[in-house]
Coordinates of C-alpha atoms in Angstrom, one line a residue:
M1311 CA -6.7 18.5 38.4
E1312 CA -10.1 20.2 38.1
L1313 CA -12.3 20.6 41.2
L1314 CA -15.0 18.6 39.7
E1315 CA -12.7 15.5 39.0
V1316 CA -11.3 15.8 42.7
F1317 CA -14.9 15.9 43.9
A1318 CA -15.7 12.7 42.0
I1319 CA -12.7 10.8 43.4
V1320 CA -13.8 11.8 46.8
V1321 CA -17.3 10.3 46.1
E1322 CA -15.7 7.1 44.8
Q1323 CA -13.4 6.7 47.7
V1324 CA -16.3 7.4 50.2
S1325 CA -13.7 9.3 52.5
L1326 CA -11.4 12.3 52.6
N1327 CA -8.6 10.3 53.9
K1328 CA -8.6 7.7 51.2
A1329 CA -9.1 10.3 48.5
S1330 CA -6.1 12.6 50.0
Q1331 CA -4.0 9.5 49.9
L1332 CA -4.9 8.6 46.1
L1333 CA -4.5 12.2 45.1
N1334 CA -1.4 12.7 47.1
I1335 CA -2.4 15.8 48.8
S1336 CA -2.9 16.4 52.5
Q1337 CA -6.6 16.0 54.0
P1338 CA -6.9 19.7 54.9
A1339 CA -6.0 20.7 51.4
L1340 CA -8.6 18.3 50.0
S1341 CA -11.3 19.7 52.4
R1342 CA -10.4 23.1 51.0
K1343 CA -10.9 22.1 47.4
I1344 CA -14.3 20.8 48.2
M1345 CA -15.3 23.7 50.2
K1346 CA -14.3 25.9 47.4
L1347 CA -16.3 23.8 44.8
E1348 CA -19.4 24.2 47.3
D1349 CA -18.9 27.9 47.4
E1350 CA -18.6 28.2 43.5
L1351 CA -21.8 26.1 43.0
G1352 CA -23.6 27.5 45.9
V1353 CA -24.8 24.2 47.2
E1354 CA -23.8 21.7 49.8
L1355 CA -22.2 18.6 48.1
F1356 CA -21.8 16.2 51.2
I1357 CA -23.5 15.4 54.5
R1358 CA -20.9 14.5 57.0
K1359 CA -21.8 11.7 59.4
G1360 CA -18.8 10.9 61.5
K1361 CA -15.8 9.9 59.2
R1362 CA -18.2 9.2 56.4
L1363 CA -19.5 11.3 53.6
E1364 CA -23.0 11.0 52.2
L1365 CA -23.9 12.8 48.9
T1366 CA -26.6 15.3 49.1
K1367 CA -29.3 15.5 46.2
A1368 CA -27.3 18.4 44.9
G1369 CA -24.0 16.3 45.3
Q1370 CA -25.5 13.5 43.3
I1371 CA -26.3 15.8 40.4
C1372 CA -22.9 17.1 40.6
Y1373 CA -21.4 13.6 40.6
D1374 CA -23.5 12.4 37.5
H1375 CA -22.3 15.7 35.6
A1376 CA -18.6 14.8 36.7
L1377 CA -19.0 11.3 35.2
E1378 CA -20.4 12.7 31.8
K1379 CA -17.5 14.9 31.7
R1380 CA -15.0 12.2 32.3
L1381 CA -16.7 10.1 29.7
L1382 CA -16.6 13.0 27.1
E1383 CA -12.9 13.6 28.1
R1384 CA -12.1 9.8 27.4
K1385 CA -13.9 9.8 24.0
F1386 CA -12.0 13.0 23.0
K1387 CA -8.6 11.6 23.9
Q1388 CA -9.6 8.2 21.9
A1389 CA -10.7 10.2 18.9
L1390 CA -7.5 12.2 19.0
H1391 CA -5.4 9.1 19.2
S1392 CA -7.2 7.6 16.3
Y1393 CA -6.6 10.7 14.4
K1394 CA -2.9 10.6 15.1
A1395 CA -2.6 6.9 14.4
A1396 CA -4.5 7.2 10.9
G1397 CA -1.5 9.6 9.8
S1398 CA -1.8 12.7 7.7
P1399 CA -4.8 13.1 5.2
S1400 CA -4.3 11.4 1.7
S1401 CA -6.3 10.9 -1.3
L1402 CA -6.8 8.1 -4.0
T1403 CA -8.6 8.2 -7.2
I1404 CA -9.9 4.7 -8.3
G1405 CA -11.5 3.8 -11.6
A1406 CA -14.0 1.0 -11.8
S1407 CA -16.2 -0.7 -14.2
L1408 CA -19.9 -0.4 -13.5
T1409 CA -20.1 -4.1 -12.5
T1410 CA -17.2 -3.9 -10.0
L1411 CA -18.4 -0.5 -8.8
Q1412 CA -21.8 -2.4 -7.7
S1413 CA -20.5 -5.8 -6.6
T1414 CA -17.0 -5.1 -5.3
L1415 CA -16.1 -1.7 -4.5
P1416 CA -18.6 -0.7 -1.6
D1417 CA -17.2 -3.5 0.8
L1418 CA -13.7 -3.0 -0.1
I1419 CA -13.7 0.7 0.5
T1420 CA -15.6 0.4 3.7
D1421 CA -12.9 -2.1 5.0
Y1422 CA -10.1 0.4 3.9
L1423 CA -11.8 3.4 5.4
Q1424 CA -11.9 1.6 8.8
D1425 CA -8.1 1.5 8.8
Y1426 CA -7.4 4.9 7.1
P1427 CA -10.4 7.1 7.8
L1428 CA -8.6 10.3 6.6
T1429 CA -8.3 9.1 3.1
D1430 CA -10.3 11.0 0.4
I1431 CA -11.5 8.4 -2.2
K1432 CA -12.7 9.6 -5.6
L1433 CA -14.2 7.2 -8.0
L1434 CA -14.4 7.2 -11.8
T1435 CA -16.5 4.7 -13.7
G1436 CA -16.4 3.4 -17.2
K1437 CA -16.3 0.3 -19.4
T1438 CA -13.3 -2.0 -18.8
H1439 CA -11.2 -0.7 -21.8
E1440 CA -11.8 2.9 -20.6
I1441 CA -10.6 2.1 -17.0
V1442 CA -7.5 0.5 -18.5
S1443 CA -6.7 3.8 -20.5
L1444 CA -7.3 5.9 -17.3
V1445 CA -4.7 3.8 -15.5
K1446 CA -2.2 3.9 -18.2
D1447 CA -2.6 7.7 -18.5
N1448 CA -2.2 8.1 -14.7
K1449 CA -5.6 9.6 -14.4
V1450 CA -6.6 7.3 -11.7
D1451 CA -4.3 5.7 -9.2
I1452 CA -6.0 2.2 -9.2
G1453 CA -8.3 0.3 -11.5
I1454 CA -10.6 -2.5 -10.6
V1455 CA -12.1 -4.5 -13.5
A1456 CA -13.8 -7.8 -14.0
S1457 CA -10.9 -9.1 -16.1
Q1458 CA -7.3 -10.1 -16.0
I1459 CA -5.3 -7.4 -18.0
N1460 CA -2.1 -8.3 -19.8
A1461 CA -0.2 -5.1 -20.6
T1462 CA 3.6 -4.3 -20.3
S1463 CA 2.9 -1.1 -18.9
L1464 CA 0.6 -2.2 -16.1
H1465 CA 0.7 -4.3 -13.0
C1466 CA -2.3 -6.7 -12.6
E1467 CA -3.2 -8.3 -9.1
P1468 CA -6.1 -10.9 -9.5
L1469 CA -8.4 -10.4 -6.6
F1470 CA -11.1 -13.3 -6.8
D1471 CA -12.7 -15.5 -9.4
D1472 CA -16.3 -15.2 -10.1
H1473 CA -18.9 -16.9 -12.2
L1474 CA -22.6 -16.3 -13.3
S1475 CA -25.6 -17.7 -11.4
L1476 CA -29.1 -18.0 -12.6
V1477 CA -31.7 -15.9 -10.5
L1478 CA -35.3 -16.7 -10.4
P1479 CA -38.3 -15.1 -8.9
S1480 CA -40.4 -17.0 -6.4
G1481 CA -42.9 -19.1 -8.2
H1482 CA -41.0 -19.3 -11.4
P1483 CA -41.6 -22.5 -13.4
L1484 CA -37.9 -23.4 -13.4
I1485 CA -37.7 -23.6 -9.7
D1486 CA -39.2 -27.1 -9.6
H1487 CA -36.6 -28.5 -12.1
T1488 CA -34.5 -31.0 -10.4
E1489 CA -31.7 -30.0 -12.8
I1490 CA -31.3 -26.9 -14.9
T1491 CA -29.0 -26.6 -18.0
M1492 CA -28.2 -24.0 -20.4
Q1493 CA -30.8 -25.3 -22.9
D1494 CA -33.5 -24.4 -20.4
L1495 CA -32.5 -20.6 -21.0
N1496 CA -33.5 -20.8 -24.7
D1497 CA -36.4 -18.6 -25.4
L1498 CA -36.6 -17.7 -21.5
P1499 CA -37.7 -14.3 -20.7
M1500 CA -34.9 -12.7 -19.0
I1501 CA -33.6 -9.3 -17.9
L1502 CA -29.8 -8.7 -18.6
F1503 CA -27.0 -6.5 -18.0
S1504 CA -26.4 -3.8 -20.7
K1505 CA -24.3 -4.6 -23.8
G1506 CA -20.7 -3.7 -23.7
T1507 CA -19.9 -4.6 -20.2
W1508 CA -17.6 -7.6 -19.3
Y1509 CA -20.4 -9.7 -17.7
R1510 CA -22.8 -9.1 -20.8
I1511 CA -20.0 -10.1 -23.1
L1512 CA -19.4 -13.4 -21.0
M1513 CA -23.3 -14.0 -21.2
D1514 CA -23.2 -13.6 -24.9
E1515 CA -20.3 -15.8 -25.3
L1516 CA -22.2 -18.5 -23.3
F1517 CA -25.3 -18.0 -25.3
N1518 CA -23.3 -18.5 -28.6
R1519 CA -21.4 -21.4 -27.5
F1520 CA -24.5 -23.3 -26.5
T1521 CA -26.7 -21.8 -29.3
I1522 CA -29.0 -20.2 -26.9
F1523 CA -31.4 -17.4 -27.8
P1524 CA -33.0 -16.0 -24.6
N1525 CA -36.0 -13.7 -24.8
V1526 CA -34.2 -10.7 -23.7
Q1527 CA -37.2 -8.2 -22.4
M1528 CA -34.8 -5.5 -20.8
E1529 CA -31.2 -4.5 -20.8
I1530 CA -30.1 -2.5 -17.7
D1531 CA -26.9 -1.3 -16.2
S1532 CA -27.8 -1.6 -12.6
F1533 CA -27.6 -4.7 -10.5
E1534 CA -30.1 -3.3 -8.0
A1535 CA -32.6 -2.3 -10.7
I1536 CA -32.3 -5.8 -12.2
I1537 CA -32.9 -7.5 -8.9
R1538 CA -36.1 -5.5 -8.2
L1539 CA -37.5 -6.1 -11.6
V1540 CA -36.8 -9.8 -11.6
S1541 CA -39.3 -10.0 -8.8
T1542 CA -41.8 -7.5 -10.3
C1543 CA -41.8 -8.9 -13.8
K1544 CA -41.2 -12.7 -12.9
T1545 CA -38.3 -13.1 -15.3
A1546 CA -35.1 -14.7 -14.9
T1547 CA -31.6 -13.1 -14.9
L1548 CA -28.0 -13.9 -14.8
L1549 CA -25.9 -12.0 -12.2
P1550 CA -22.3 -12.6 -10.9
K1551 CA -22.3 -14.8 -7.7
S1552 CA -20.0 -12.1 -5.9
Y1553 CA -23.0 -9.7 -5.9
L1554 CA -25.7 -12.0 -4.7
R1555 CA -25.5 -11.7 -0.9
E1556 CA -27.7 -14.0 1.2
D1557 CA -29.7 -11.0 2.6
L1558 CA -30.3 -9.6 -1.0
I1559 CA -31.6 -12.9 -2.2
Q1560 CA -34.0 -13.4 0.8
N1561 CA -35.2 -9.9 1.1
N1562 CA -36.3 -10.0 -2.8
E1563 CA -37.8 -13.5 -2.4
L1564 CA -35.5 -14.9 -5.2
I1565 CA -34.1 -18.4 -5.8
L1566 CA -30.4 -18.8 -6.7
R1567 CA -29.5 -21.9 -9.0
E1568 CA -26.3 -22.9 -10.1
L1569 CA -25.6 -24.3 -13.6
Q1570 CA -22.7 -26.5 -14.2
E1571 CA -21.9 -24.6 -17.5
L1572 CA -22.0 -21.3 -15.6
E1573 CA -19.7 -22.5 -12.9
Q1574 CA -17.2 -23.6 -15.2
T1575 CA -16.9 -20.3 -16.9
K1576 CA -15.2 -17.9 -14.6
R1577 CA -14.3 -14.3 -14.7
T1578 CA -11.4 -12.9 -12.6
T1579 CA -11.8 -9.4 -11.0
S1580 CA -8.4 -7.8 -10.9
L1581 CA -6.8 -4.7 -9.5
I1582 CA -4.6 -2.8 -12.0
Y1583 CA -1.9 0.1 -11.5
S1584 CA 0.7 1.7 -13.4
D1585 CA 4.6 2.2 -12.7
H1586 CA 3.7 5.6 -11.4
S1587 CA 1.2 4.2 -8.8
A1588 CA 3.7 1.5 -7.8
D1589 CA 6.0 4.2 -6.7
N1590 CA 3.2 5.8 -4.4
A1591 CA 3.0 4.7 -1.0
E1592 CA -0.8 5.6 -0.7
S1593 CA -1.7 3.6 -3.8
M1594 CA 0.3 0.5 -2.7
K1595 CA -1.3 0.6 0.7
F1596 CA -4.6 0.2 -1.1
V1597 CA -3.4 -2.6 -3.2
A1598 CA -2.1 -4.5 -0.1
Q1599 CA -5.4 -3.9 1.7
A1600 CA -7.4 -5.1 -1.3
I1601 CA -5.3 -8.2 -1.7
N1602 CA -5.6 -9.1 2.0
Y1603 CA -9.3 -8.4 2.0
F1604 CA -10.2 -10.8 -0.6
A1605 CA -7.7 -13.5 0.7
K1606 CA -9.9 -13.7 3.8
P1607 CA -12.4 -16.8 3.9
R1608 CA -16.0 -15.7 3.3

């Protein structure tokens, strides 16, 4: 045991006798260790008052340093233990549509890396059909898309159901309406997600079904940009409920309104993988973590 740690134990036991019993060495041997440390440091560490030991100012400085060193040692051992528990480094390549990249993946990956911090995760983005092709061709280990995929060569694990919500800026005329229906969206100035994405396809299907012609002022492929522009331009938008966290709504002074027609039209976000990935332990570890993550009540 280092002399500094021996010294700290003597301080904490307040007597050489108690410290020698704890360290399982003779009192004379312990006294010699303290004297050796004092010689090395060139200072007196204790003032001896009868059987009691009192720290000098130099002794207090030395004890503070011993505590810091003990804490660093503990942190080092904890970090090493976590490293060993995490296992060997691994890598995963995940393909995701733009919508799932923005709304689903950040929290899921954060949750996964807390348990498996040594995993190197790479992301590829694309439209849903492109992600499906990447999974089929084994160019990504896992795909996450806002749809259920039925293909004989793929495994599909539904994660959660989602629906669109109407988002309004503070002061918008529709806020005072007791009830809002799809007909209120007719000719309504709106910012919508770009064409070709699953959520925009879902929107266009709804507009067509209810014969709605919104006044589309902008088409953007970023949820964050849409949120900011809705506040700035005082327009409405439709966004997936899964993305609309409470802090996001409050910080941008937005109002969330649910329409019956939107709630009844759901989209299932799913995780897809190939037979090749099914035989990969790292891939299946992520699959299990994702299923458990979204199974938790929120």
